[in-house]
Coordinates of C-alpha atoms in Angstrom, one line a residue:
M34 CA 0.0 0.1 0.2
A35 CA 2.8 2.5 0.9
R36 CA 4.6 1.5 -2.4
T37 CA 1.4 2.4 -4.2
A38 CA 0.7 5.6 -2.6
G39 CA 4.4 6.7 -3.2
R40 CA 4.1 5.7 -6.9
S41 CA 0.7 7.6 -7.3
L42 CA 2.5 10.9 -5.7
E43 CA 5.3 10.3 -8.1
L44 CA 2.7 9.9 -10.9
L45 CA 1.0 13.3 -9.9
S46 CA 4.3 14.9 -9.9
L47 CA 5.1 13.9 -13.3
L48 CA 1.8 15.0 -14.5
Q49 CA 2.4 18.4 -13.3
A50 CA 5.9 18.8 -14.6
A51 CA 4.5 18.4 -18.5
D52 CA 1.5 19.4 -20.3
R53 CA 1.4 16.0 -21.8
W54 CA 2.5 12.4 -21.2
S55 CA 2.4 9.1 -23.4
G56 CA 1.1 6.2 -21.7
P57 CA 4.4 3.8 -22.4
A58 CA 6.5 7.1 -21.4
L59 CA 4.7 7.5 -18.0
A60 CA 4.9 3.7 -17.2
A61 CA 8.5 3.6 -18.2
R62 CA 9.2 6.5 -15.8
L63 CA 7.3 4.9 -13.2
G64 CA 8.8 1.2 -13.8
V65 CA 5.4 -0.3 -14.1
S66 CA 3.1 -1.7 -16.9
V67 CA 0.5 0.2 -18.8
R68 CA -2.2 -1.8 -16.9
T69 CA -0.7 -0.8 -13.7
L70 CA -0.5 2.8 -15.1
G71 CA -4.1 2.8 -15.7
R72 CA -5.0 1.6 -12.1
D73 CA -2.6 4.5 -10.7
I74 CA -4.7 7.0 -13.0
D75 CA -7.8 5.9 -11.7
T76 CA -6.8 6.2 -8.2
L77 CA -5.9 10.0 -8.8
R78 CA -9.2 10.4 -10.4
E79 CA -10.8 9.2 -7.1
L80 CA -8.7 11.8 -5.0
G81 CA -10.2 14.7 -7.3
Y82 CA -7.5 14.8 -9.8
P83 CA -9.0 15.4 -13.4
V84 CA -6.5 13.4 -15.5
H85 CA -7.7 13.4 -19.0
A86 CA -6.8 10.6 -21.6
S87 CA -6.8 10.6 -25.3
G88 CA -8.0 6.9 -25.5
G89 CA -6.3 3.9 -26.7
R90 CA -3.1 1.5 -25.9
D91 CA -1.0 4.6 -26.7
S92 CA -3.1 7.1 -24.6
T93 CA -1.8 10.3 -23.7
Y94 CA -2.5 11.9 -20.4
R95 CA -2.6 15.4 -19.1
L96 CA -3.7 16.9 -15.5
G97 CA -6.5 19.4 -16.2
A98 CA -8.5 21.7 -14.0
G99 CA -11.3 20.3 -11.9
S100 CA -14.4 21.5 -9.8
R101 CA -12.6 21.4 -6.6
L102 CA -9.2 21.8 -4.9
P103 CA -7.4 18.5 -4.5
P104 CA -4.5 17.8 -2.4
L105 CA -1.4 19.7 -3.9
V106 CA 2.3 18.1 -4.2
L107 CA 5.0 20.3 -4.2
D108 CA 9.0 19.4 -4.4
G109 CA 11.3 20.9 -1.7
E110 CA 12.1 24.2 -3.7
Q111 CA 8.6 24.8 -4.1
A112 CA 7.4 24.3 -0.7
V113 CA 10.1 26.7 0.5
A114 CA 9.4 29.3 -2.2
V115 CA 5.8 29.3 -1.2
S116 CA 6.7 29.6 2.4
L117 CA 8.8 32.6 2.1
A118 CA 6.4 34.2 -0.3
L119 CA 3.3 33.6 2.3
Q120 CA 5.6 35.1 4.9
T121 CA 6.5 38.3 2.8
S122 CA 3.0 38.9 1.1
P123 CA 1.7 42.3 1.2
T124 CA -1.7 43.1 2.9
S125 CA -3.1 44.9 0.0
V126 CA -6.2 42.5 -0.2
L127 CA -8.6 42.5 2.8
G128 CA -8.6 39.5 4.9
L129 CA -5.6 37.7 3.0
R130 CA -3.2 38.2 5.9
E131 CA -5.2 35.6 8.1
A132 CA -5.6 33.3 5.3
A133 CA -1.9 33.3 4.3
E134 CA -1.1 32.4 8.0
R135 CA -3.2 29.7 7.9
A136 CA -1.7 28.1 4.9
L137 CA 1.8 28.8 6.2
A138 CA 0.9 26.8 9.4
T139 CA -0.7 24.1 7.4
L140 CA 2.3 24.0 4.9
A141 CA 4.8 23.7 8.1
R142 CA 3.1 20.8 9.8
V143 CA 3.1 18.4 6.5
M144 CA 6.9 19.5 5.6
P145 CA 9.4 17.1 6.2
A146 CA 12.1 17.8 8.9
P147 CA 14.9 18.8 6.7
L148 CA 12.7 21.2 4.6
R149 CA 11.1 22.5 7.8
A150 CA 14.6 23.3 8.9
Q151 CA 15.5 25.1 5.9
V152 CA 12.2 27.2 6.1
D153 CA 13.0 28.0 9.9
A154 CA 16.5 28.9 8.8
T155 CA 14.7 31.7 6.7
R156 CA 12.0 32.6 8.8
V157 CA 11.3 36.2 8.1
T158 CA 9.7 39.0 10.2
T159 CA 8.2 41.6 8.0
I160 CA 8.0 45.0 9.7
R161 CA 5.6 47.3 8.5
N162 CA 3.9 50.5 9.3
V163 CA 0.8 52.5 8.6
W164 CA 2.3 54.3 5.9
E165 CA 3.8 51.6 4.0
F166 CA 0.8 50.8 1.8
S167 CA -1.2 53.9 2.0
A168 CA -4.0 52.6 -0.1
P169 CA -6.7 50.9 1.7
P170 CA -6.9 47.1 1.3
I171 CA -9.1 45.9 -1.7
A172 CA -12.1 43.6 -0.9
P173 CA -11.6 40.3 -2.4
D174 CA -14.9 40.3 -4.5
V175 CA -13.8 43.6 -6.1
L176 CA -10.6 42.2 -7.2
S177 CA -12.1 39.0 -7.9
A178 CA -14.7 40.6 -10.5
V179 CA -11.8 43.0 -12.2
G180 CA -9.5 40.1 -12.5
D181 CA -12.4 38.0 -14.1
A182 CA -13.2 40.7 -16.6
V183 CA -9.5 40.8 -17.5
R184 CA -9.1 37.1 -17.9
R185 CA -12.5 36.8 -20.1
S186 CA -11.9 39.9 -21.9
H187 CA -15.1 41.1 -21.2
V188 CA -16.0 44.8 -21.0
L189 CA -16.2 46.2 -17.8
R190 CA -18.8 48.8 -16.4
H191 CA -18.1 50.4 -13.0
D192 CA -18.4 53.5 -11.1
V193 CA -15.4 55.5 -9.5
L194 CA -15.5 55.9 -5.7
R195 CA -14.2 58.9 -4.1
P196 CA -10.9 59.0 -2.2
D197 CA -12.8 58.1 1.0
G198 CA -14.6 55.1 -0.5
S199 CA -18.0 56.5 -0.8
R200 CA -20.0 56.4 -4.0
P201 CA -21.2 59.6 -5.5
E202 CA -24.9 59.9 -5.9
P203 CA -26.5 60.8 -9.3
H204 CA -27.5 64.3 -7.4
D205 CA -23.7 65.2 -6.2
P206 CA -21.6 67.5 -8.1
D207 CA -18.8 65.0 -8.5
F208 CA -21.3 62.3 -10.0
R209 CA -20.0 60.6 -13.1
P210 CA -21.9 58.0 -15.4
P211 CA -20.6 54.4 -15.1
L212 CA -17.3 54.2 -17.1
R213 CA -17.1 51.4 -19.8
V214 CA -13.6 50.0 -20.3
E215 CA -11.9 47.1 -21.8
P216 CA -9.8 45.6 -18.9
H217 CA -6.6 44.6 -20.0
H218 CA -4.0 44.1 -16.9
L219 CA -3.8 44.2 -13.5
A220 CA -0.6 45.7 -11.6
L221 CA 0.6 46.0 -8.2
W222 CA 3.0 48.9 -7.4
A223 CA 3.8 50.4 -4.1
G224 CA 1.0 48.5 -2.2
R225 CA -1.5 49.8 -4.7
W226 CA -3.4 47.9 -7.4
Y227 CA -3.9 49.4 -10.9
L228 CA -6.0 48.4 -13.7
V229 CA -4.7 49.2 -17.2
A230 CA -8.0 49.6 -19.5
F231 CA -9.1 51.1 -22.5
D232 CA -11.7 53.6 -21.8
L233 CA -14.3 52.9 -24.4
D234 CA -16.0 56.7 -24.1
R235 CA -12.8 58.6 -24.2
R236 CA -11.4 56.3 -26.8
A237 CA -8.1 56.1 -24.9
W238 CA -5.9 54.3 -22.7
A239 CA -6.3 54.7 -18.8
V240 CA -4.9 53.6 -15.5
F241 CA -7.6 53.3 -12.8
R242 CA -7.0 52.7 -8.9
V243 CA -8.8 49.0 -8.3
D244 CA -9.5 50.4 -4.6
R245 CA -11.7 53.2 -6.3
I246 CA -13.4 50.8 -8.6
H247 CA -17.1 49.8 -7.8
P248 CA -18.1 47.0 -10.4
L249 CA -21.4 47.0 -11.6
S250 CA -23.1 43.9 -13.0
P251 CA -20.9 41.9 -15.2
T252 CA -21.5 42.7 -19.1
G253 CA -20.6 39.6 -20.7
Q254 CA -19.5 41.5 -23.8
P255 CA -16.4 40.3 -25.2
F256 CA -13.9 42.6 -26.9
V257 CA -10.7 41.9 -28.9
R258 CA -7.6 42.8 -27.0
R259 CA -5.5 45.9 -28.1
S260 CA -1.8 46.4 -28.2
L261 CA -0.7 48.4 -25.2
P262 CA 1.2 51.5 -26.3
G263 CA 5.0 50.7 -25.7
G264 CA 4.0 46.9 -24.8
D265 CA 5.4 47.4 -21.3
V266 CA 2.6 47.2 -18.4
A267 CA 4.9 48.3 -15.8
R268 CA 6.5 51.1 -17.6
F269 CA 2.9 52.4 -18.9
V270 CA 1.7 52.4 -15.1
R271 CA 4.7 54.1 -13.9
S272 CA 4.8 57.0 -16.7
S273 CA 0.9 57.8 -16.5
P274 CA 0.4 60.9 -14.6
D275 CA -3.4 60.3 -14.0
R276 CA -3.9 57.1 -12.1
G277 CA -6.3 58.2 -9.5
D278 CA -3.5 58.6 -6.7
T279 CA -4.3 60.6 -3.7
P280 CA -1.3 61.8 -1.6
A281 CA 0.0 59.1 1.0
A282 CA -0.6 59.4 4.4
W283 CA 2.8 61.2 5.4
Q284 CA 4.2 63.1 8.3
C285 CA 5.2 66.0 6.1
L286 CA 3.3 66.7 2.4
G287 CA 4.5 69.3 0.1
R288 CA 4.0 70.2 -3.6
A289 CA 6.0 72.1 -6.1
V290 CA 6.0 72.6 -9.8
L291 CA 8.8 71.1 -12.0
E292 CA 10.4 72.2 -15.6
L293 CA 9.7 68.5 -16.6
P294 CA 6.7 66.8 -18.8
A295 CA 4.3 65.0 -16.5
D296 CA 4.9 61.4 -17.9
V297 CA 8.9 62.1 -17.0
V298 CA 7.8 63.0 -13.4
A299 CA 5.4 60.0 -13.0
R300 CA 7.9 57.6 -14.2
W301 CA 10.5 58.6 -11.5
A302 CA 8.1 60.1 -8.6
P303 CA 7.6 57.7 -5.6
G304 CA 4.6 55.7 -5.5
G305 CA 1.7 57.5 -4.0
S306 CA 2.7 60.8 -5.4
V307 CA 0.1 63.0 -7.3
I308 CA 1.1 64.1 -10.7
E309 CA -0.7 67.0 -12.3
R310 CA 0.1 68.6 -15.6
V311 CA 0.5 72.6 -15.8
D312 CA 1.3 73.0 -19.3
G313 CA 3.1 70.7 -21.9
G314 CA 6.6 71.1 -20.4
R315 CA 5.8 71.8 -16.3
T316 CA 4.5 69.4 -14.1
C317 CA 3.1 69.9 -10.4
I318 CA 3.9 67.2 -7.9
T319 CA 2.6 66.4 -4.6
V320 CA 4.6 64.3 -2.4
G321 CA 5.1 63.0 1.1
A322 CA 7.8 62.1 3.6
W323 CA 9.2 61.7 7.1
S324 CA 10.5 65.1 6.9
W325 CA 10.6 68.3 4.9
A326 CA 14.3 67.7 4.4
G327 CA 13.1 64.2 3.0
I328 CA 10.6 65.9 0.4
A329 CA 13.3 68.6 -0.6
G330 CA 15.7 65.6 -1.4
I331 CA 12.9 63.8 -3.6
L332 CA 12.6 67.2 -5.5
A333 CA 16.1 67.4 -5.6
T334 CA 16.4 64.0 -7.7
F335 CA 14.7 65.5 -10.6
D336 CA 17.9 68.1 -11.0
V337 CA 15.5 70.7 -12.8
D338 CA 14.2 74.4 -11.7
L339 CA 11.5 74.6 -9.0
T340 CA 8.6 76.9 -8.7
D341 CA 5.6 77.3 -6.6
V342 CA 7.1 75.5 -3.6
Q343 CA 4.5 74.8 -1.1
P344 CA 4.3 74.9 2.1
A345 CA 6.6 77.5 3.9
E346 CA 8.4 74.6 5.5
L347 CA 9.3 73.0 2.6
R348 CA 11.0 76.0 1.0
A349 CA 12.8 76.7 4.5
A350 CA 14.1 72.9 4.2
C351 CA 15.3 73.6 0.6
H352 CA 17.3 76.7 1.4
T353 CA 18.8 74.8 4.5
L354 CA 20.0 71.9 2.3
A355 CA 21.5 74.4 0.0
S356 CA 23.5 76.0 2.8
R357 CA 24.7 72.7 3.9
F358 CA 25.9 71.6 0.4
R359 CA 27.7 75.0 -0.3
T360 CA 29.8 74.4 2.8
T361 CA 30.9 70.8 1.7

């Protein structure tokens, strides 16, 4: 019985490692007959693994998706990788921290001693503070609805929430009709989820904060996927000034106008900064830090002239740093 169980686990590992196997090749790898292989395939099916066969003596086998989650088999490297990922996962989705801790405990209980020792040797204490992820956590059902529309290539209808998470009513001055977009990509940057989509009303590409999206009923309307300008999702998100961002909750918050185009400022600004076009060659940036000198240092990295620096504390910090640098 133990040998049969071990062979079933080895068979499952082989099916997970390749898209398709021929029956004779699988039997040879396991050192059994084709008939015994068939019984082992039936055992996996009884456990809930959907193994599909092409039929005939020279059947090919592949592992498909089922209707429920069966037990998983991980090799040593996969188990360690999953353990580290669970320990360091961000809390940008509401309620997943507790689920990650339960999954980590489950994994640790069934690990062989050598693997558990390897994981214990890389035990991580993740230190977070209230400003690290300045966006509010996203409800799993919102992320699921948006992700499903991306996966299915279905038009998404959604309202845009206020920064405080409230939903404007039709009589409110900031009310907007529901948007219709073709959702193409989800991206996670600086603890914030973004949706890259083609806005069907504006006929233009746009970036939306997912925590500001209120999905409406699924449309079921398919669309043909478009080519993203530049082809690089990360670069597109970083270089898009209008991402729906609001200033992060920092101890100090300042603003200045830079002699640079908005797409350049957006690409190099810290996550959570607010970027606003002033005109074709100038941009207003609102950014936070632990100190006024920290904001002045961020502004200095752009290496361009500054105007309209606010508030007075930030202007004073800029003058103080300039005096210090002159004496070096």
